[in-house]
PDB file of C-alpha atoms and ligand atoms in Angstrom:
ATOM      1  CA  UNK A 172      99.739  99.263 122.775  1.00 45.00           C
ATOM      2  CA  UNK A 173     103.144  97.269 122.821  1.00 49.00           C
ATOM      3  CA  UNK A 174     104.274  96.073 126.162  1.00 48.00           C
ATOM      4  CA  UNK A 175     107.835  95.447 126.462  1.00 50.00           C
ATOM      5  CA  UNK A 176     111.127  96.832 127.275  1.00 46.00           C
ATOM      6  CA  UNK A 177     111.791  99.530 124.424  1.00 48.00           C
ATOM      7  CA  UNK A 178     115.182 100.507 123.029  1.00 46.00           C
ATOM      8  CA  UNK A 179     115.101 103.453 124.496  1.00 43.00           C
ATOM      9  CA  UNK A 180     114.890 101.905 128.031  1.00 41.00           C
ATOM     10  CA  UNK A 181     111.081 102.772 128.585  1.00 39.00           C
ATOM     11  CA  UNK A 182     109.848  99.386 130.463  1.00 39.00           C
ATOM     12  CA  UNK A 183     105.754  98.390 130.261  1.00 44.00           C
ATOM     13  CA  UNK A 184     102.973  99.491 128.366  1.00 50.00           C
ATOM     14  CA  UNK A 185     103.890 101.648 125.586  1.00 68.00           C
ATOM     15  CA  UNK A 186     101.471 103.534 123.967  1.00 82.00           C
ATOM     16  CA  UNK A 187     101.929 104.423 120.186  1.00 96.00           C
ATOM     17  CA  UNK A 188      98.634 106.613 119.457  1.00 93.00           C
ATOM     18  CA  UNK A 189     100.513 109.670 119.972  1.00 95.00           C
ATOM     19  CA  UNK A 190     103.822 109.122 118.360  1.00 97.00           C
ATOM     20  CA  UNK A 191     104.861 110.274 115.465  1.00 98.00           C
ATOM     21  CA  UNK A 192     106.222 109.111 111.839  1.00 98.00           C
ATOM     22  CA  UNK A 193     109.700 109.764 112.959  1.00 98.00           C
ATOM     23  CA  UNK A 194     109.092 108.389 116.714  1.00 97.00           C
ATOM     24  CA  UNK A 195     107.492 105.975 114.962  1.00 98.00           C
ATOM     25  CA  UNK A 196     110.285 104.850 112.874  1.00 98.00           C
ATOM     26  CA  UNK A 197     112.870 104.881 115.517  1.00 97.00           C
ATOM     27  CA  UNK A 198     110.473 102.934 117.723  1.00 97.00           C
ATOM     28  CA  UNK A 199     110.826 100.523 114.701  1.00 98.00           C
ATOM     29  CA  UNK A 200     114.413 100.821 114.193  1.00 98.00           C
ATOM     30  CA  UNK A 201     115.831  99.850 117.783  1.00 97.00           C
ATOM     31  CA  UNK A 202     112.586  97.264 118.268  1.00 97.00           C
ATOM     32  CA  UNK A 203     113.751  94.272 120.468  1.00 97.00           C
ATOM     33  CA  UNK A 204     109.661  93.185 120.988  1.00 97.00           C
ATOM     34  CA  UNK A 205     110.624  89.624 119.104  1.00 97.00           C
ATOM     35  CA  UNK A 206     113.522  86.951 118.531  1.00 97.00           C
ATOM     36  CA  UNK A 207     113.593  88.818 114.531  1.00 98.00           C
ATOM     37  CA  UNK A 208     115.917  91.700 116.107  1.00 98.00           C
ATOM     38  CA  UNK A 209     118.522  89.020 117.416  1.00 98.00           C
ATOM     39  CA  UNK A 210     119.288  87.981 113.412  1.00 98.00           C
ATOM     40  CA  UNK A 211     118.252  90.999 111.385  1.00 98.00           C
ATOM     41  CA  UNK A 212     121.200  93.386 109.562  1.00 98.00           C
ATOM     42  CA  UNK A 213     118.347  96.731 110.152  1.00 98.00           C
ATOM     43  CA  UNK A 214     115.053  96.849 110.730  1.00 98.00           C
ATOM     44  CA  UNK A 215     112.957  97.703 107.949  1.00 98.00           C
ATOM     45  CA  UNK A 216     109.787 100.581 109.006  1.00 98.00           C
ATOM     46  CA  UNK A 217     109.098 101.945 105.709  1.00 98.00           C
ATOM     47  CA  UNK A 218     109.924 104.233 102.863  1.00 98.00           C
ATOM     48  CA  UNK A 219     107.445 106.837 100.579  1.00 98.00           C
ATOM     49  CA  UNK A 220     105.076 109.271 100.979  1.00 98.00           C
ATOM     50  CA  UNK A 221     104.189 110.028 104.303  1.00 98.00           C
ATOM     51  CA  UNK A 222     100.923 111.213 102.618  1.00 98.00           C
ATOM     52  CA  UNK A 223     100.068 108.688 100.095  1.00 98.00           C
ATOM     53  CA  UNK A 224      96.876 108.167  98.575  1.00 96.00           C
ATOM     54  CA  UNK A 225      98.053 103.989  97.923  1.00 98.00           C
ATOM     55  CA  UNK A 226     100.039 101.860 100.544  1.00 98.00           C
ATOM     56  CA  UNK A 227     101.379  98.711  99.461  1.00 98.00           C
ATOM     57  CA  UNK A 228     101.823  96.307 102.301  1.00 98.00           C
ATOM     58  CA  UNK A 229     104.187  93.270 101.423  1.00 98.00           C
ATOM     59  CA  UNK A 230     105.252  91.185 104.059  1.00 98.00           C
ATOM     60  CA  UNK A 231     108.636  90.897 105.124  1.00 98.00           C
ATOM     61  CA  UNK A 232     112.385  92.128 104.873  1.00 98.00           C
ATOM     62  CA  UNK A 233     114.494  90.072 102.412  1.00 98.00           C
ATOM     63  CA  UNK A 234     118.208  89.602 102.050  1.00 98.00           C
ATOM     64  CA  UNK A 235     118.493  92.990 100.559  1.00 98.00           C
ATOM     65  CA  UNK A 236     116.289  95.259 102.305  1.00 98.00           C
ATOM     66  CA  UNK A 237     117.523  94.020 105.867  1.00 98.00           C
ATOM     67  CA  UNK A 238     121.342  94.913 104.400  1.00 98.00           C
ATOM     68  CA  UNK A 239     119.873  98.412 103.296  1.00 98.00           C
ATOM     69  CA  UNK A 240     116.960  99.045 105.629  1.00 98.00           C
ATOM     70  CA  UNK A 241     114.595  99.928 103.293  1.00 98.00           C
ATOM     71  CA  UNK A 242     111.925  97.903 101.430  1.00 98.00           C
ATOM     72  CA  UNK A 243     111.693  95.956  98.354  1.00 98.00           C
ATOM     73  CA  UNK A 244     114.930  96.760  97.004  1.00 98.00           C
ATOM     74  CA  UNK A 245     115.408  93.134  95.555  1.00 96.00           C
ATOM     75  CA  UNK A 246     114.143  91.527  92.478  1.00 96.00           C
ATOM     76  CA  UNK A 247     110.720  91.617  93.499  1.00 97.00           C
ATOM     77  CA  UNK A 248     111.507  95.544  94.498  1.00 98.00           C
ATOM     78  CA  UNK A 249     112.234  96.270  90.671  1.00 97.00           C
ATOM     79  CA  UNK A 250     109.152  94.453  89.385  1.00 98.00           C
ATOM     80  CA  UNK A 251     106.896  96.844  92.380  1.00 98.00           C
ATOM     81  CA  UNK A 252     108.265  99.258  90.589  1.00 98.00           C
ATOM     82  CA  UNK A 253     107.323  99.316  87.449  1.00 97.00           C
ATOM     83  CA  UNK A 254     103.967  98.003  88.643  1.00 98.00           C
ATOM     84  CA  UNK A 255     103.609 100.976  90.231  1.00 97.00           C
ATOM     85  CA  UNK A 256     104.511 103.014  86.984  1.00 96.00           C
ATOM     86  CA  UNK A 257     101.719 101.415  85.366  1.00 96.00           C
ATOM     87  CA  UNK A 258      99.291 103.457  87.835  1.00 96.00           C
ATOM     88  CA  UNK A 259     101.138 106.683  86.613  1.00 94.00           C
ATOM     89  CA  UNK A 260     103.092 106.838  90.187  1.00 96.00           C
ATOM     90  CA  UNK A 261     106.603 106.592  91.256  1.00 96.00           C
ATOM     91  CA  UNK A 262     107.804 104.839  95.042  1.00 97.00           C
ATOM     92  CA  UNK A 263     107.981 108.419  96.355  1.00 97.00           C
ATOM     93  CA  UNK A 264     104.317 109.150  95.594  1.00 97.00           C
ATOM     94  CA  UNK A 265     103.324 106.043  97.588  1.00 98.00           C
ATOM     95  CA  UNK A 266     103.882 104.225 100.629  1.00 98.00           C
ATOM     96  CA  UNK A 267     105.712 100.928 101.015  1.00 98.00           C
ATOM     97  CA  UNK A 268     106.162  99.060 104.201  1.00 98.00           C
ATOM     98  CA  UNK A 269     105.715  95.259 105.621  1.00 98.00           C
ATOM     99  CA  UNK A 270     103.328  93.657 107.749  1.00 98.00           C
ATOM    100  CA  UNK A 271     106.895  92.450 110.121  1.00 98.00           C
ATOM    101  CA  UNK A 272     109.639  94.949 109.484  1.00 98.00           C
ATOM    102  CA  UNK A 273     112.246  92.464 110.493  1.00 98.00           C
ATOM    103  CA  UNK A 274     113.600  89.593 108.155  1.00 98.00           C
ATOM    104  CA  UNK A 275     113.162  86.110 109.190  1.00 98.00           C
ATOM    105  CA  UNK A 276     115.714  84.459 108.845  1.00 98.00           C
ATOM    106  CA  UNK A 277     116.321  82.961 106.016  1.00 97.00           C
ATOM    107  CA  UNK A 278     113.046  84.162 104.432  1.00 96.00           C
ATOM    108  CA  UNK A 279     111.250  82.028 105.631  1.00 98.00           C
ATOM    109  CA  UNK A 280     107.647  83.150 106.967  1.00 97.00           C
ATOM    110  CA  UNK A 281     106.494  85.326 109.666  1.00 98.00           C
ATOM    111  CA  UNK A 282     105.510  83.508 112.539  1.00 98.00           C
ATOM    112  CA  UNK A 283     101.878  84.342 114.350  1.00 97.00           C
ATOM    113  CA  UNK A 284     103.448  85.641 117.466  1.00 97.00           C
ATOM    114  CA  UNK A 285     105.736  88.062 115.220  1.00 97.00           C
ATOM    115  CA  UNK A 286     102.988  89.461 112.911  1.00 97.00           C
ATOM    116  CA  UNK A 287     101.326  89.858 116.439  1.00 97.00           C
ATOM    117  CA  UNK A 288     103.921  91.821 118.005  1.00 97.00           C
ATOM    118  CA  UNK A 289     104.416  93.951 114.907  1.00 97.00           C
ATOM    119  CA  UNK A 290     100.700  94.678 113.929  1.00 97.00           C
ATOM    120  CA  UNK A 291     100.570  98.043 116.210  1.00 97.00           C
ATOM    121  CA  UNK A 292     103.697  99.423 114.562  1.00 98.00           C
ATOM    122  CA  UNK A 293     101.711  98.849 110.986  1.00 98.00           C
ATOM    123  CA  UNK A 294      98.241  99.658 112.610  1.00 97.00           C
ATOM    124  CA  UNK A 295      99.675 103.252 113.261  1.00 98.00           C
ATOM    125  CA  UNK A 296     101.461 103.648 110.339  1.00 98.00           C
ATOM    126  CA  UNK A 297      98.266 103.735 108.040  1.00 98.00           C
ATOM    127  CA  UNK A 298      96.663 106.202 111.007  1.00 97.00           C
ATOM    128  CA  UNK A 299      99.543 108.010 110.470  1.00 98.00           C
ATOM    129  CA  UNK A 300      99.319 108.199 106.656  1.00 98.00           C
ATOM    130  CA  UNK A 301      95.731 107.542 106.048  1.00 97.00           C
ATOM    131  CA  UNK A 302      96.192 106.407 102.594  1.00 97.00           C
ATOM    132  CA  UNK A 303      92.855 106.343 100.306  1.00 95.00           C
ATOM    133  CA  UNK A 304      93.329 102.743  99.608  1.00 97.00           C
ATOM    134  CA  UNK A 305      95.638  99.819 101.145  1.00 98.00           C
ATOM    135  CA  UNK A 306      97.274  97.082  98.315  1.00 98.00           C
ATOM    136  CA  UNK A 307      97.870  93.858 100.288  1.00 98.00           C
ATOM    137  CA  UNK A 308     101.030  92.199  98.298  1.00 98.00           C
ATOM    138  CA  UNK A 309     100.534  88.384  98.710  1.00 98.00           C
ATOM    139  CA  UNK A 310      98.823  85.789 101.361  1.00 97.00           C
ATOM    140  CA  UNK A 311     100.101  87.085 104.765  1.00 98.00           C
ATOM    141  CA  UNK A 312      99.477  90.857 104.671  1.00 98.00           C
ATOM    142  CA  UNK A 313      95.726  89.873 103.254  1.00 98.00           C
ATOM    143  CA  UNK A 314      95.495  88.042 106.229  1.00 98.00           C
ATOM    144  CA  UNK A 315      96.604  90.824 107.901  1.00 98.00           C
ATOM    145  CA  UNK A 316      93.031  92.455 106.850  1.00 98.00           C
ATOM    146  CA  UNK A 317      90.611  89.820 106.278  1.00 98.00           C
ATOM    147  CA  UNK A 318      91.901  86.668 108.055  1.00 97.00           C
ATOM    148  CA  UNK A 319      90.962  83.450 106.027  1.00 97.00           C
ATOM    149  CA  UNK A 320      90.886  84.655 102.789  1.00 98.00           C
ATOM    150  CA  UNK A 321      91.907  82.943 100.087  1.00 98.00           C
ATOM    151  CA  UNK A 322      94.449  85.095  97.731  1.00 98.00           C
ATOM    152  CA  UNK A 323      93.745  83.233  94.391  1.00 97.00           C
ATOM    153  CA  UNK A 324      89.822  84.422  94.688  1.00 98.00           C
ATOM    154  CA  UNK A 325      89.827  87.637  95.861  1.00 98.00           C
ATOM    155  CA  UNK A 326      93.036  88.831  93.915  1.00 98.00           C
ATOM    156  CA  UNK A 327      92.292  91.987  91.805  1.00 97.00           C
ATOM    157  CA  UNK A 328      88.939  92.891  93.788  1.00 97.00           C
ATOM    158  CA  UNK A 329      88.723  96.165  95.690  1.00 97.00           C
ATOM    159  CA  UNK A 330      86.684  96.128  98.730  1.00 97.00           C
ATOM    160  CA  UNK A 331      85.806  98.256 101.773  1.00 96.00           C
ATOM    161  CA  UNK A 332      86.710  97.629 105.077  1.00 96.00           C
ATOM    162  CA  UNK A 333      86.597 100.080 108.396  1.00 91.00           C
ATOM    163  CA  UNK A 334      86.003 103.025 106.307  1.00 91.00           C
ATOM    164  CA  UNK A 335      89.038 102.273 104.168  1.00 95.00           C
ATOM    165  CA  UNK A 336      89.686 100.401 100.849  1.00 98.00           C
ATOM    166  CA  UNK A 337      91.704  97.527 100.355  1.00 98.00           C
ATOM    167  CA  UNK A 338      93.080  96.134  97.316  1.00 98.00           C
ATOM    168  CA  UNK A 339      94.012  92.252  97.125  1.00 98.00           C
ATOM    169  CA  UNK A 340      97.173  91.544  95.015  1.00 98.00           C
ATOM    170  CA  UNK A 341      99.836  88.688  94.622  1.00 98.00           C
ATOM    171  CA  UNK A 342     103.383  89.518  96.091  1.00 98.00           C
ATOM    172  CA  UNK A 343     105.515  90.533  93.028  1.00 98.00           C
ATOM    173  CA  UNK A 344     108.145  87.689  93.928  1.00 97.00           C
ATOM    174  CA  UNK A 345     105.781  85.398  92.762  1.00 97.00           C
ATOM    175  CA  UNK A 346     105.941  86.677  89.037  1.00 96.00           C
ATOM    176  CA  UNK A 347     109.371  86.008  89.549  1.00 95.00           C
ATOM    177  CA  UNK A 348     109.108  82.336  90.492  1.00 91.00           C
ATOM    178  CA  UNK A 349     106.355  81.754  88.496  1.00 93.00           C
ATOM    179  CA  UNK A 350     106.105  83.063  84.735  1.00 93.00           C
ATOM    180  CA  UNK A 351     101.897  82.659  84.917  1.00 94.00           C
ATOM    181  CA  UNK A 352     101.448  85.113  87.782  1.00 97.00           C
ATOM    182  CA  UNK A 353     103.414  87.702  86.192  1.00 97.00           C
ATOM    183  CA  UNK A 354     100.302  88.904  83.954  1.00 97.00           C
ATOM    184  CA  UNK A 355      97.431  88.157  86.622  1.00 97.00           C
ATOM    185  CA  UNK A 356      99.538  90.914  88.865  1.00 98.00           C
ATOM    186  CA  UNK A 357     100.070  93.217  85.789  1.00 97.00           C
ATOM    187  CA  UNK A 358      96.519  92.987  85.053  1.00 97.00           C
ATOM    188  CA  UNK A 359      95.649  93.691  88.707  1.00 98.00           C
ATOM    189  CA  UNK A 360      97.776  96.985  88.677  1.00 98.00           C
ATOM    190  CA  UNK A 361      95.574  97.868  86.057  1.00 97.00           C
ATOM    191  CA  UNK A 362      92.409  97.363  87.567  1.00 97.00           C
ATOM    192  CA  UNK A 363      93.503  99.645  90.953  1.00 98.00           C
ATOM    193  CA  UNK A 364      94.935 102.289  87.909  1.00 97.00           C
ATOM    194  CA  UNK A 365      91.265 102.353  86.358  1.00 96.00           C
ATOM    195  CA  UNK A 366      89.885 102.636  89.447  1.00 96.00           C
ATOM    196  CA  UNK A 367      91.928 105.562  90.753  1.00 96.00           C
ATOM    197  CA  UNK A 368      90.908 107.402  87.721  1.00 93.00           C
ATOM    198  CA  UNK A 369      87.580 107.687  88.031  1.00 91.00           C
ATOM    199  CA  UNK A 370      88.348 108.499  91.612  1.00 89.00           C
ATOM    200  CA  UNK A 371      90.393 111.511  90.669  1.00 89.00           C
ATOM    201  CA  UNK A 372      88.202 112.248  88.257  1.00 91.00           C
ATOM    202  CA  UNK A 373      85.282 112.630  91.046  1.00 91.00           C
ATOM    203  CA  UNK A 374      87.720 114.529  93.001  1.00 88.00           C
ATOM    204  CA  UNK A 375      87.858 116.605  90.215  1.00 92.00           C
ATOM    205  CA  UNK A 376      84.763 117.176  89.359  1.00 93.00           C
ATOM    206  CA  UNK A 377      83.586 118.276  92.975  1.00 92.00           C
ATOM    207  CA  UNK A 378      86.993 120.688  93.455  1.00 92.00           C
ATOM    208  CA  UNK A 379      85.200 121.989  90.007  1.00 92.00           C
ATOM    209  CA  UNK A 380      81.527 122.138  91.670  1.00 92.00           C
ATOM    210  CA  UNK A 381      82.821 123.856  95.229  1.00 91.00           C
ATOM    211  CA  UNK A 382      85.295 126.212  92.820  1.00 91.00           C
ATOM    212  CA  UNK A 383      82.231 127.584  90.737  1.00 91.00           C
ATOM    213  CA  UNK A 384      79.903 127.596  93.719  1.00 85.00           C
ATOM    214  CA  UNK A 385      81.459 127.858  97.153  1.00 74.00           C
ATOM    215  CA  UNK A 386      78.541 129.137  98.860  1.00 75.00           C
ATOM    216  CA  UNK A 387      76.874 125.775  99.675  1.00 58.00           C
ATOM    217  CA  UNK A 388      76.638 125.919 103.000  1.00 52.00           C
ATOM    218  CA  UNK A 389      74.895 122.180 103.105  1.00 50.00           C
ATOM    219  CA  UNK A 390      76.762 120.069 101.181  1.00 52.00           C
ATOM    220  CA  UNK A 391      78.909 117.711 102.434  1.00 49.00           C
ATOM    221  CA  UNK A 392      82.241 118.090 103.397  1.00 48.00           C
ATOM    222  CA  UNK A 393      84.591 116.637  99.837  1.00 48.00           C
ATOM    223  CA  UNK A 394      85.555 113.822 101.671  1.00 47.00           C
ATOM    224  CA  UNK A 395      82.803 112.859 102.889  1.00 46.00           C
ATOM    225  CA  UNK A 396      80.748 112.549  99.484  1.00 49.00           C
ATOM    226  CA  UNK A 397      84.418 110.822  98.347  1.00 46.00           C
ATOM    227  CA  UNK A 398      83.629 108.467 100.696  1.00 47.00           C
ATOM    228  CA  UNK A 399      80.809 106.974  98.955  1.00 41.00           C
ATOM    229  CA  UNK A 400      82.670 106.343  95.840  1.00 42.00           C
TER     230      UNK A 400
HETATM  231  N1  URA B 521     109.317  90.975  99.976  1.00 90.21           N
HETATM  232  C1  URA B 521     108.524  91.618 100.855  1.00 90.21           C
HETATM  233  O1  URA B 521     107.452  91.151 101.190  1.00 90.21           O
HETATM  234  N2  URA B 521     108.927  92.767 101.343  1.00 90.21           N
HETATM  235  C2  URA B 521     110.077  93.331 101.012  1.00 90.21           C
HETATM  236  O2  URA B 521     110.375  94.414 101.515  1.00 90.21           O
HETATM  237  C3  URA B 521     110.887  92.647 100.089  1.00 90.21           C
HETATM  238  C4  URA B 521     110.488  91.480  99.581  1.00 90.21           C
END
């Protein structure tokens, strides 16, 4: 629930839990809920797969992205996507978005009250998508998830939360500052690639199951026994 004036002139509480991706991303678009829309070029929802099994979740509009209004389509953008190759995907197989879809200015970081502001707009995009497993791309947007953790242990761990699984990575800009985190992402992409393998290969292997016997009546629903992997 965001309460504010809204672009479209709608005044008070505005609900989001029935919107859709494309009210969603207009909602996004004209957004005037913090002092972000006063300096930024576009706002920045989103770009991919509106059904993607992996959402990465960086956290912020740069330079580029608030000319262009899409995300990661700087430096760092290039180096998310070959990361992403390494998992056997391409940007339009996965979901990409920020945890503010605004750039501060100068890139400098998000402020409390603006990741506060912005957190419903991100809370029902991944309702919305319902991706299989969330990658958190540096400090803020782990924070976003599990508030006080500390990036440099958790890195490169996937973990449950709320039903849904999250996996902890550096943001790809700091490979580009720093030559040492380069491999500790690389090797991270890796881990996430291994691990949706054996996923899919569960996923196979029960499509198999329910394909040579249908008739069981009892067992659980696919995603439910997916759901204990
Ligand atoms: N850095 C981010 O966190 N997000 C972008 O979209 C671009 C750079």
């Amino acid at each position: 629930m965001l309460d504010s004036a809204q672009p479209d002139g709608a005044v008070g509480p505005v609900d989001l839990s029935n919107i859709d991706f494309d009210g969603l991303d207009g909602r996004i678009s004209g957004c005037r809920l913090c002092q972000l829309a006063t300096t930024r070029t576009r706002a920045v929802p989103g770009s991919g797969s509106r059904t993607a099994e992996v959402m990465f979740i960086g956290e912020g509009p740069g330079f580029h992205e608030d000319q262009q209004g899409k995300p990661f389509v700087g430096r760092a953008g290039q180096f998310l996507d070959q990361l992403i190759g390494l998992i056997g995907l391409n940007r339009g197989d996965v979901y990409i978005t920020n945890v503010v879809k605004c750039r501060p200015p100068n890139n400098r970081d998000p402020l409390p009250h603006e990741l506060a502001v912005c957190r419903p707009y991100l809370d029902r995009q991944i309702e919305l998508i319902d991706p299989r497993v969330i990658v958190t791309l540096g400090r803020y947007s782990l924070g976003t998830f599990f508030p006080g953790d500390v990036i440099s242990r958790v890195h490169g761990t996937i973990r449950s939360k709320d039903g849904r699984h999250f996996c902890a990575m550096f943001h790809p800009a700091a490979a580009l500052h720093q030559e040492r985190y380069r491999q500790l992402i690389i090797d991270d992409m890796k881990r996430l690639g291994e691990w949706l393998d054996v996923r899919a290969q569960e996923q196979a292997k029960l499509a198999l199951e329910v394909l040579v016997d249908p008739s069981t009546p009892d067992r659980p629903h696919q995603s439910e026994q997916l759901a204990l992997f």
